[in-house]
Coordinates of C-alpha atoms in Angstrom, one line a residue:
Chain N
M1 CA -5.9 -16.3 46.2
N2 CA -2.4 -17.1 45.0
E3 CA -3.4 -20.7 44.4
M4 CA -6.3 -19.6 42.3
N5 CA -4.0 -17.5 40.1
E6 CA -1.5 -20.4 39.7
A7 CA -4.3 -22.7 38.7
E8 CA -5.6 -20.1 36.2
A9 CA -2.1 -19.6 34.8
A10 CA -1.5 -23.3 34.4
R11 CA -4.9 -23.7 32.7
K12 CA -4.0 -20.9 30.3
K13 CA -0.6 -22.4 29.6
F14 CA -2.1 -25.8 28.9
R15 CA -4.8 -24.3 26.6
K16 CA -2.3 -22.3 24.7
E17 CA 0.0 -25.2 24.1
L18 CA -2.8 -27.5 23.1
K19 CA -4.3 -25.0 20.7
S20 CA -1.1 -23.7 19.1
G21 CA -0.5 -27.3 18.1
T22 CA -3.8 -27.6 16.3
V23 CA -4.1 -24.2 14.7
S24 CA -2.2 -25.2 11.6
L25 CA -4.6 -28.0 11.1
V26 CA -7.6 -25.7 11.6
L27 CA -6.3 -23.2 9.1
L28 CA -5.6 -25.9 6.4
S29 CA -9.0 -27.3 6.9
I30 CA -10.8 -23.9 6.5
L31 CA -8.8 -23.1 3.4
S32 CA -9.4 -26.5 1.9
R33 CA -13.2 -25.9 2.1
A34 CA -13.0 -22.3 0.9
E35 CA -14.3 -21.8 -2.6
H36 CA -12.3 -18.7 -3.1
P37 CA -8.9 -17.6 -1.8
M38 CA -9.4 -15.9 1.6
Y39 CA -7.6 -13.0 3.3
G40 CA -6.6 -13.0 6.9
Y41 CA -9.5 -11.1 8.3
Q42 CA -12.1 -13.5 6.7
I43 CA -10.2 -16.5 8.1
T44 CA -10.2 -15.0 11.7
K45 CA -13.9 -14.2 11.4
N46 CA -14.6 -17.7 10.2
I47 CA -12.8 -19.1 13.3
D48 CA -14.5 -16.7 15.7
S49 CA -17.9 -17.6 14.3
G50 CA -17.4 -21.3 14.8
E51 CA -18.5 -23.4 17.8
G52 CA -16.3 -23.7 20.8
S53 CA -13.8 -21.2 21.9
G54 CA -11.5 -21.5 18.9
P55 CA -7.8 -21.0 19.1
D56 CA -7.1 -19.3 22.4
M57 CA -4.9 -16.6 21.0
G58 CA -5.2 -13.2 19.6
Q59 CA -6.2 -13.0 16.0
G60 CA -2.8 -11.5 15.3
A61 CA -1.1 -14.8 16.1
L62 CA -2.8 -16.5 13.2
Y63 CA -1.0 -14.5 10.6
P64 CA 2.5 -15.8 11.3
V65 CA 1.1 -19.3 11.1
L66 CA -0.3 -18.5 7.7
R67 CA 3.0 -17.1 6.7
S68 CA 4.8 -20.2 7.9
L69 CA 2.4 -22.6 6.1
E70 CA 3.0 -20.6 3.0
K71 CA 6.8 -20.8 3.5
T72 CA 6.6 -24.6 3.7
G73 CA 4.5 -24.7 0.5
L74 CA 1.2 -25.8 2.0
L75 CA -0.5 -22.6 1.2
E76 CA 0.1 -20.0 -1.5
S77 CA -0.9 -16.4 -1.5
R78 CA -1.2 -13.4 -3.8
V79 CA -1.5 -9.7 -2.9
E80 CA -4.4 -7.7 -4.3
P81 CA -5.1 -4.1 -3.9
S82 CA -8.3 -3.3 -2.0
V83 CA -10.6 -0.4 -2.8
S84 CA -9.8 1.8 0.2
G85 CA -7.5 0.1 2.6
P86 CA -4.0 -1.4 2.3
P87 CA -3.7 -4.4 -0.1
R88 CA -4.9 -7.8 1.0
R89 CA -3.0 -11.0 1.0
Y90 CA -5.3 -13.8 -0.3
Y91 CA -4.4 -17.3 0.8
S92 CA -5.4 -20.6 -0.9
I93 CA -4.4 -24.2 -0.2
T94 CA -1.9 -26.0 -2.5
E95 CA -2.0 -29.6 -3.7
A96 CA 0.7 -30.4 -1.1
G97 CA -1.4 -28.7 1.5
R98 CA -4.4 -30.9 0.7
E99 CA -2.2 -34.0 1.0
T100 CA -0.8 -32.8 4.3
L101 CA -4.3 -32.1 5.6
V102 CA -5.3 -35.7 5.0
D103 CA -2.2 -36.9 6.7
W104 CA -2.5 -34.5 9.7
T105 CA -6.2 -35.3 10.0
G106 CA -5.2 -39.0 10.5
T107 CA -2.6 -38.0 13.1
W108 CA -5.3 -35.8 14.9
E109 CA -7.8 -38.7 15.0
E110 CA -5.2 -41.1 16.4
T111 CA -4.2 -38.6 19.1
R112 CA -7.8 -37.8 19.9
N113 CA -8.7 -41.5 20.2
F114 CA -5.7 -42.2 22.4
V115 CA -6.4 -39.3 24.7
D116 CA -10.1 -40.1 24.9
A117 CA -9.4 -43.7 25.7
T118 CA -7.0 -42.8 28.4
L119 CA -9.4 -40.3 29.9
K120 CA -12.3 -42.7 30.0
G121 CA -10.1 -45.4 31.5
D122 CA -10.5 -47.8 28.6
R123 CA -6.8 -48.4 28.7
D124 CA -5.1 -50.4 31.4
V125 CA -2.5 -48.5 33.3
Chain L
M1 CA -8.8 5.7 13.6
S2 CA -5.6 5.8 11.6
E3 CA -3.7 7.4 14.5
L4 CA -4.6 4.5 16.7
I5 CA -3.7 2.0 14.1
N6 CA -0.4 3.7 13.5
E7 CA 0.3 3.9 17.2
Y8 CA -0.3 0.1 17.4
L9 CA 2.0 -0.5 14.5
G10 CA 4.6 1.5 16.2
R11 CA 4.4 -0.5 19.4
L12 CA 4.4 -3.7 17.4
K13 CA 7.6 -2.6 15.6
A14 CA 9.2 -1.8 18.9
A15 CA 8.2 -5.2 20.3
L16 CA 9.9 -6.8 17.3
S17 CA 13.1 -4.8 17.5
G18 CA 16.1 -7.0 16.8
A19 CA 14.1 -9.4 14.6
D20 CA 15.1 -9.7 10.9
P21 CA 13.6 -6.9 8.7
A22 CA 11.5 -9.2 6.6
T23 CA 9.7 -10.6 9.7
I24 CA 9.1 -7.0 10.9
Q25 CA 7.7 -6.1 7.6
D26 CA 5.4 -9.1 7.4
A27 CA 4.1 -8.4 10.9
L28 CA 3.4 -4.8 10.2
C29 CA 1.8 -5.6 6.8
D30 CA -0.5 -8.2 8.4
A31 CA -1.5 -6.0 11.3
E32 CA -2.2 -3.0 9.0
E33 CA -4.2 -5.1 6.6
H34 CA -6.2 -6.7 9.4
L35 CA -7.0 -3.6 11.4
W36 CA -8.0 -1.5 8.3
T37 CA -10.2 -4.2 7.0
A38 CA -11.8 -4.6 10.4
L39 CA -12.4 -0.9 10.7
E40 CA -14.0 -0.8 7.2
L41 CA -16.3 -3.6 8.0
A42 CA -17.2 -2.1 11.4
R43 CA -18.1 1.2 9.7
E44 CA -20.3 -0.7 7.3
E45 CA -22.0 -2.9 9.9
K46 CA -22.5 -0.3 12.5
P47 CA -22.8 3.1 10.8
G48 CA -23.0 5.0 14.1
I49 CA -19.9 3.6 15.7
Q50 CA -17.0 5.8 16.7
D51 CA -13.9 4.9 14.7
S52 CA -11.7 5.0 17.8
E53 CA -14.0 2.7 19.7
A54 CA -14.1 0.2 16.8
V55 CA -10.3 0.2 16.4
R56 CA -9.8 -0.3 20.1
A57 CA -12.0 -3.3 20.1
E58 CA -10.3 -4.8 17.1
I59 CA -6.8 -4.2 18.6
E60 CA -8.0 -6.0 21.7
R61 CA -9.0 -9.0 19.6
Y62 CA -5.8 -8.8 17.6
G63 CA -3.7 -9.2 20.6
S64 CA -1.1 -7.1 22.5
P65 CA 2.0 -6.1 20.5
E66 CA 4.1 -8.3 22.7
E67 CA 1.9 -11.3 22.2
V68 CA 1.8 -10.9 18.4
A69 CA 5.5 -10.2 18.2
S70 CA 6.3 -13.4 20.1
A71 CA 4.1 -15.3 17.7
Y72 CA 6.1 -14.0 14.7
L73 CA 9.4 -14.7 16.5
R74 CA 8.4 -18.3 17.2
I75 CA 7.9 -18.9 13.4
G76 CA 11.5 -17.8 12.8
P77 CA 13.2 -15.6 10.2
R78 CA 12.0 -15.5 6.7
F79 CA 14.3 -14.8 3.8
G80 CA 13.6 -12.5 0.8
A81 CA 11.6 -9.3 0.7
S82 CA 7.8 -9.6 0.5
V83 CA 7.1 -8.3 -2.9
G84 CA 3.9 -9.4 -4.7
V85 CA 4.0 -13.1 -5.7
R86 CA 7.5 -13.9 -4.5
G87 CA 6.1 -16.8 -2.6
A88 CA 4.6 -18.4 -5.7
S89 CA 8.0 -18.5 -7.5
A90 CA 9.9 -20.0 -4.6
G91 CA 11.2 -23.5 -5.1
R92 CA 10.7 -23.7 -8.9
S93 CA 13.3 -24.4 -11.4
A94 CA 15.1 -21.6 -13.3
T95 CA 13.3 -22.4 -16.5
N96 CA 9.9 -22.3 -14.8
R97 CA 10.8 -19.0 -13.2
F98 CA 11.9 -17.6 -16.5
F99 CA 8.7 -18.5 -18.4
G100 CA 6.5 -18.2 -15.3
V101 CA 6.7 -14.4 -15.6
F102 CA 4.0 -14.8 -18.2
T103 CA 1.5 -15.8 -15.6
D104 CA 2.6 -13.1 -13.1
P105 CA 0.0 -10.3 -12.8
T106 CA 2.6 -7.9 -11.4
A107 CA 4.7 -8.3 -14.6
Y108 CA 1.7 -7.1 -16.7
G109 CA 1.1 -4.3 -14.2
A110 CA 4.7 -3.2 -14.4
L111 CA 4.6 -3.3 -18.2
F112 CA 1.6 -1.1 -18.2
Y113 CA 3.1 1.2 -15.6
M114 CA 6.2 1.6 -17.8
F115 CA 4.1 3.0 -20.6
F116 CA 1.8 5.0 -18.4
S117 CA 4.7 6.6 -16.5
M118 CA 5.7 8.8 -19.4
I119 CA 2.3 10.5 -19.4
T120 CA 2.2 10.9 -15.6
G121 CA 5.9 11.9 -15.6
I122 CA 5.2 14.8 -17.9
F123 CA 2.2 15.8 -15.9
Y124 CA 4.0 15.6 -12.5
F125 CA 7.0 17.5 -13.7
T126 CA 4.9 20.3 -15.2
W127 CA 2.8 20.5 -12.1
A128 CA 5.8 20.6 -9.7
V129 CA 7.9 23.0 -11.7
S130 CA 5.1 25.5 -12.6
G131 CA 3.6 25.3 -9.2
L132 CA 7.0 26.0 -7.5
S133 CA 7.9 28.9 -9.8
L134 CA 4.4 30.4 -9.5
A135 CA 4.6 30.2 -5.8
A136 CA 8.0 31.7 -5.7
G137 CA 6.8 34.6 -7.9
L138 CA 3.7 35.2 -6.0
I139 CA 5.2 34.9 -2.5
V140 CA 5.5 38.7 -2.2
L141 CA 1.8 39.2 -2.9
I142 CA -1.1 38.6 -0.6
I143 CA -2.2 35.5 -2.5
G144 CA 1.4 34.1 -2.3
L145 CA 1.0 32.1 0.9
P146 CA -2.5 30.6 0.2
F147 CA -1.3 29.7 -3.3
L148 CA 1.8 27.9 -1.8
G149 CA -0.4 26.1 0.7
I150 CA -2.8 24.9 -2.0
F151 CA 0.1 23.8 -4.2
L152 CA 1.8 21.9 -1.4
L153 CA -1.5 20.2 -0.5
S154 CA -1.9 19.2 -4.2
V155 CA 1.6 17.7 -4.1
R156 CA 0.7 15.6 -1.1
G157 CA -2.5 14.6 -2.8
I158 CA -0.8 13.6 -6.0
A159 CA 1.8 11.6 -4.0
H160 CA -1.0 9.7 -2.4
V161 CA -2.6 8.9 -5.7
E162 CA 0.7 7.8 -7.2
G163 CA 1.2 5.6 -4.2
R164 CA -2.1 3.9 -4.9
I165 CA -1.2 3.5 -8.6
I166 CA 2.1 1.9 -7.6
E167 CA 0.4 -0.4 -5.1
A168 CA -2.1 -1.5 -7.7
L169 CA 0.2 -1.9 -10.7
L170 CA 3.5 -2.9 -9.1
G171 CA 2.1 -4.8 -6.2
V172 CA 4.2 -3.1 -3.5
R173 CA 2.7 -1.9 -0.3
M174 CA 2.7 1.9 0.1
P175 CA 1.7 2.6 3.7
R176 CA -0.8 5.4 4.1
R177 CA -0.2 8.1 6.7
P178 CA -2.3 11.1 7.5
I179 CA -0.7 14.3 6.2
F180 CA -1.2 16.2 9.4
A181 CA 0.0 14.3 12.5
R182 CA -2.0 16.7 14.8
K183 CA -5.6 17.6 14.6
G184 CA -7.1 21.1 15.0
L185 CA -4.2 23.1 13.5
S186 CA -4.9 26.6 12.3
W187 CA -4.4 27.4 8.6
S188 CA -1.1 29.0 9.2
G189 CA -0.1 26.0 11.4
R190 CA -1.0 23.6 8.6
L191 CA 1.0 25.6 6.1
S192 CA 4.1 25.7 8.2
A193 CA 3.7 22.0 9.0
L194 CA 3.6 21.3 5.3
V195 CA 6.6 23.5 4.5
R196 CA 8.6 22.0 7.3
D197 CA 7.8 18.4 6.6
P198 CA 10.7 16.9 4.5
M199 CA 8.1 14.5 3.0
T200 CA 6.6 17.4 1.0
W201 CA 9.9 18.2 -0.6
K202 CA 10.7 14.6 -1.2
N203 CA 7.3 14.3 -3.0
I204 CA 8.3 17.3 -5.2
L205 CA 11.6 15.7 -6.0
Y206 CA 9.8 12.5 -7.0
M207 CA 7.5 14.5 -9.3
V208 CA 10.5 16.2 -11.0
L209 CA 12.4 12.9 -11.3
M210 CA 9.4 11.2 -12.9
L211 CA 9.9 13.1 -16.2
P212 CA 13.4 11.6 -17.1
L213 CA 12.4 8.3 -15.5
G214 CA 9.1 8.1 -17.3
I215 CA 10.8 8.8 -20.6
I216 CA 13.5 6.2 -19.9
Y217 CA 10.9 3.6 -18.8
F218 CA 8.7 4.2 -21.8
T219 CA 11.6 4.2 -24.3
V220 CA 13.3 1.1 -23.0
T221 CA 10.1 -0.9 -22.7
F222 CA 8.8 0.2 -26.1
V223 CA 12.0 -0.5 -28.0
S224 CA 12.3 -3.9 -26.3
L225 CA 8.7 -4.8 -27.2
V226 CA 9.1 -3.7 -30.8
L227 CA 12.3 -5.7 -31.1
S228 CA 10.6 -8.7 -29.8
F229 CA 7.6 -8.4 -32.2
W230 CA 10.0 -7.6 -35.1
G231 CA 11.6 -11.0 -34.5
M232 CA 8.3 -12.9 -34.1
L233 CA 6.6 -11.3 -37.1
R234 CA 9.5 -11.8 -39.5
P235 CA 7.8 -14.6 -41.6
V236 CA 4.6 -12.7 -41.9
L237 CA 6.4 -9.5 -43.0
E238 CA 8.8 -11.3 -45.4
Y239 CA 6.7 -14.1 -46.8
G240 CA 3.3 -12.3 -46.5
F241 CA 4.2 -8.7 -47.4
D242 CA 7.5 -9.2 -49.1
L243 CA 9.1 -6.7 -46.8
P244 CA 12.9 -7.1 -46.4
Y245 CA 14.5 -6.5 -43.0
A246 CA 16.9 -4.0 -44.5
Q247 CA 17.5 -2.2 -47.8
I248 CA 20.9 -0.8 -48.5
D249 CA 21.9 0.7 -51.9
N250 CA 18.9 -0.9 -53.6
V251 CA 19.8 -4.3 -52.3
A252 CA 17.0 -5.9 -50.2
Y253 CA 18.0 -8.2 -47.5
F254 CA 15.8 -11.1 -46.5
T255 CA 16.3 -13.6 -43.7
T256 CA 17.9 -16.8 -44.8
E257 CA 15.5 -19.7 -44.6
W258 CA 17.4 -21.6 -41.9
M259 CA 17.7 -18.5 -39.8
M260 CA 14.0 -17.9 -39.7
P261 CA 13.1 -20.2 -36.8
V262 CA 16.1 -18.8 -34.9
V263 CA 15.0 -15.2 -35.4
M264 CA 11.4 -16.1 -34.4
A265 CA 12.5 -18.0 -31.3
T266 CA 14.7 -15.1 -30.3
G267 CA 11.7 -12.8 -30.7
V268 CA 9.6 -15.0 -28.4
L269 CA 12.5 -15.3 -25.8
W270 CA 12.9 -11.5 -26.0
L271 CA 9.3 -11.0 -25.0
F272 CA 9.9 -12.9 -21.8
V273 CA 13.1 -10.9 -21.2
T274 CA 11.1 -7.7 -21.7
M275 CA 8.5 -8.8 -19.1
H276 CA 11.3 -9.6 -16.6
M277 CA 12.8 -6.3 -17.3
A278 CA 9.5 -4.5 -16.8
R279 CA 9.0 -6.3 -13.5
G280 CA 12.6 -5.6 -12.3
L281 CA 12.3 -1.9 -13.2
G282 CA 9.0 -1.9 -11.5
R283 CA 10.5 -3.3 -8.3
M284 CA 13.3 -0.8 -8.4
H285 CA 10.9 2.0 -9.0
A286 CA 8.6 1.0 -6.2
R287 CA 11.6 0.9 -3.8
M288 CA 12.5 4.4 -4.8
A289 CA 8.9 5.6 -4.6
R290 CA 8.6 4.1 -1.1
S291 CA 11.4 6.3 0.1
L292 CA 10.2 9.5 -1.6
L293 CA 6.4 9.2 -1.4
V294 CA 5.6 7.7 2.0
R295 CA 6.9 7.5 5.5
D296 CA 7.7 4.0 6.6

C-alpha cells in the first residue's frame, strides 16, 4: 500500500516538473495563434479543451506564469472593465515573445528528439 | 456565490501572508477575475445550476489556495503597483514614456473623469447632506427610521456605482463585496448593520468630499487644457483673426514672430503635461476611493 503511494507521489512529482517546464512554451504558442488578446479564463479553457492532459496543475497556477512572461516582456497586457464582473486582464504576445517562441520551439524539438532517441534505444549507451 | 469566492480569496491571502504586497494583489486580482468569469459563464451555459455548486467546481479546478500561492511565490516578487497599463510602459525611455501618455486609454479616461467629477461631486454632496439632515430631522417621527434605512441603502448603492465608474475610467480595480455579510436578516437587523458598518459612513464622507475635489479637478484640468490650446492656437488667433494676446491701455500685444514656434511648441508640450496630470490625479483619486468606497 505504502509503495503504491510512493510510486504515485513520484509520478506526480515527475509530471509536475515536466509540465511546469513546458507551460511557458504552451502559453506563448496559444497567444501567438490568438487573433485577439485573450484573458486568463479563455486561455485556461483553451488548454483544457485540448488533447492530452494539459499542464498538470490547477488553473490558478497559470496566472503567475502569465505575469512572469509579461514581466520579462514576452507578453503585454491591458486591463479592461467587464460588464458585470471584475475587470479582465487581456494578454497578447509581443514581438520579443514571437522571437522567443521560435527559439524555444527549437529547444523543445531538440529535447524531444533526444529523449525519444534515448527511450527507443537508438543511441548507444 | 460571492461569499464562496470571497472566502476563497481570504484563504489565498492567508496562504500568501509574508509575500510582497504587489504579489498578493496580483494573486487576488487573478483569482477574483477568473472565478467571477467562470461563474458568469456557468450561469449562461447551465441556467439551472446552483451558484454555490458552480463556484465550488471552479475553485476545485483553480487549485487549492496553498497550491496557487506557491505558484506565485515561485515566480518571485514583482515591483510596482498593478495599475492599468503599467506593464506597457516598463522598460521604455523617458521621452517615450512622456509622449506615450497619448496612447494610454487610462489617461483619456482620467481626463474625462476630471470633467465629469464636478457634476457627480455636486450631486453626491447634495444627496449626502440633504439625506443626512432630513434623516436627522425625521428621526423622531415614525417614518424616521425607514427613511434613514432607505437613505443609507442609497448611499451604498451610489458608492457601488461610483466604484464601477472609477474602475472603467481610471482603470483601478474596485473589489465588489456584498453589503450584508449575513443572509436572512430582518429589516431592523439590516438597518442596524448598515448604521454600524463604518463603510457606510466612509461612503458618506467620500460623497461629501467629492464636491470640493470635483471642483478642484475640473478647474485644474480645464485651465490646463485652455492654456495648452491657447498656446497651440496662437497663429490662428493672431494671423487669422487679428486677435492680440493682450490689450493694455489701447496697446495690442502680439507674439513676436520668432517666439511663435516656441509658444506653439509649449502649447503642445503642455497638452502632454495635462494628460500626465490627469492620469496622476486619477491614480491618487482612485487610491483614496479604494479606501473610502470598498473593503479590501
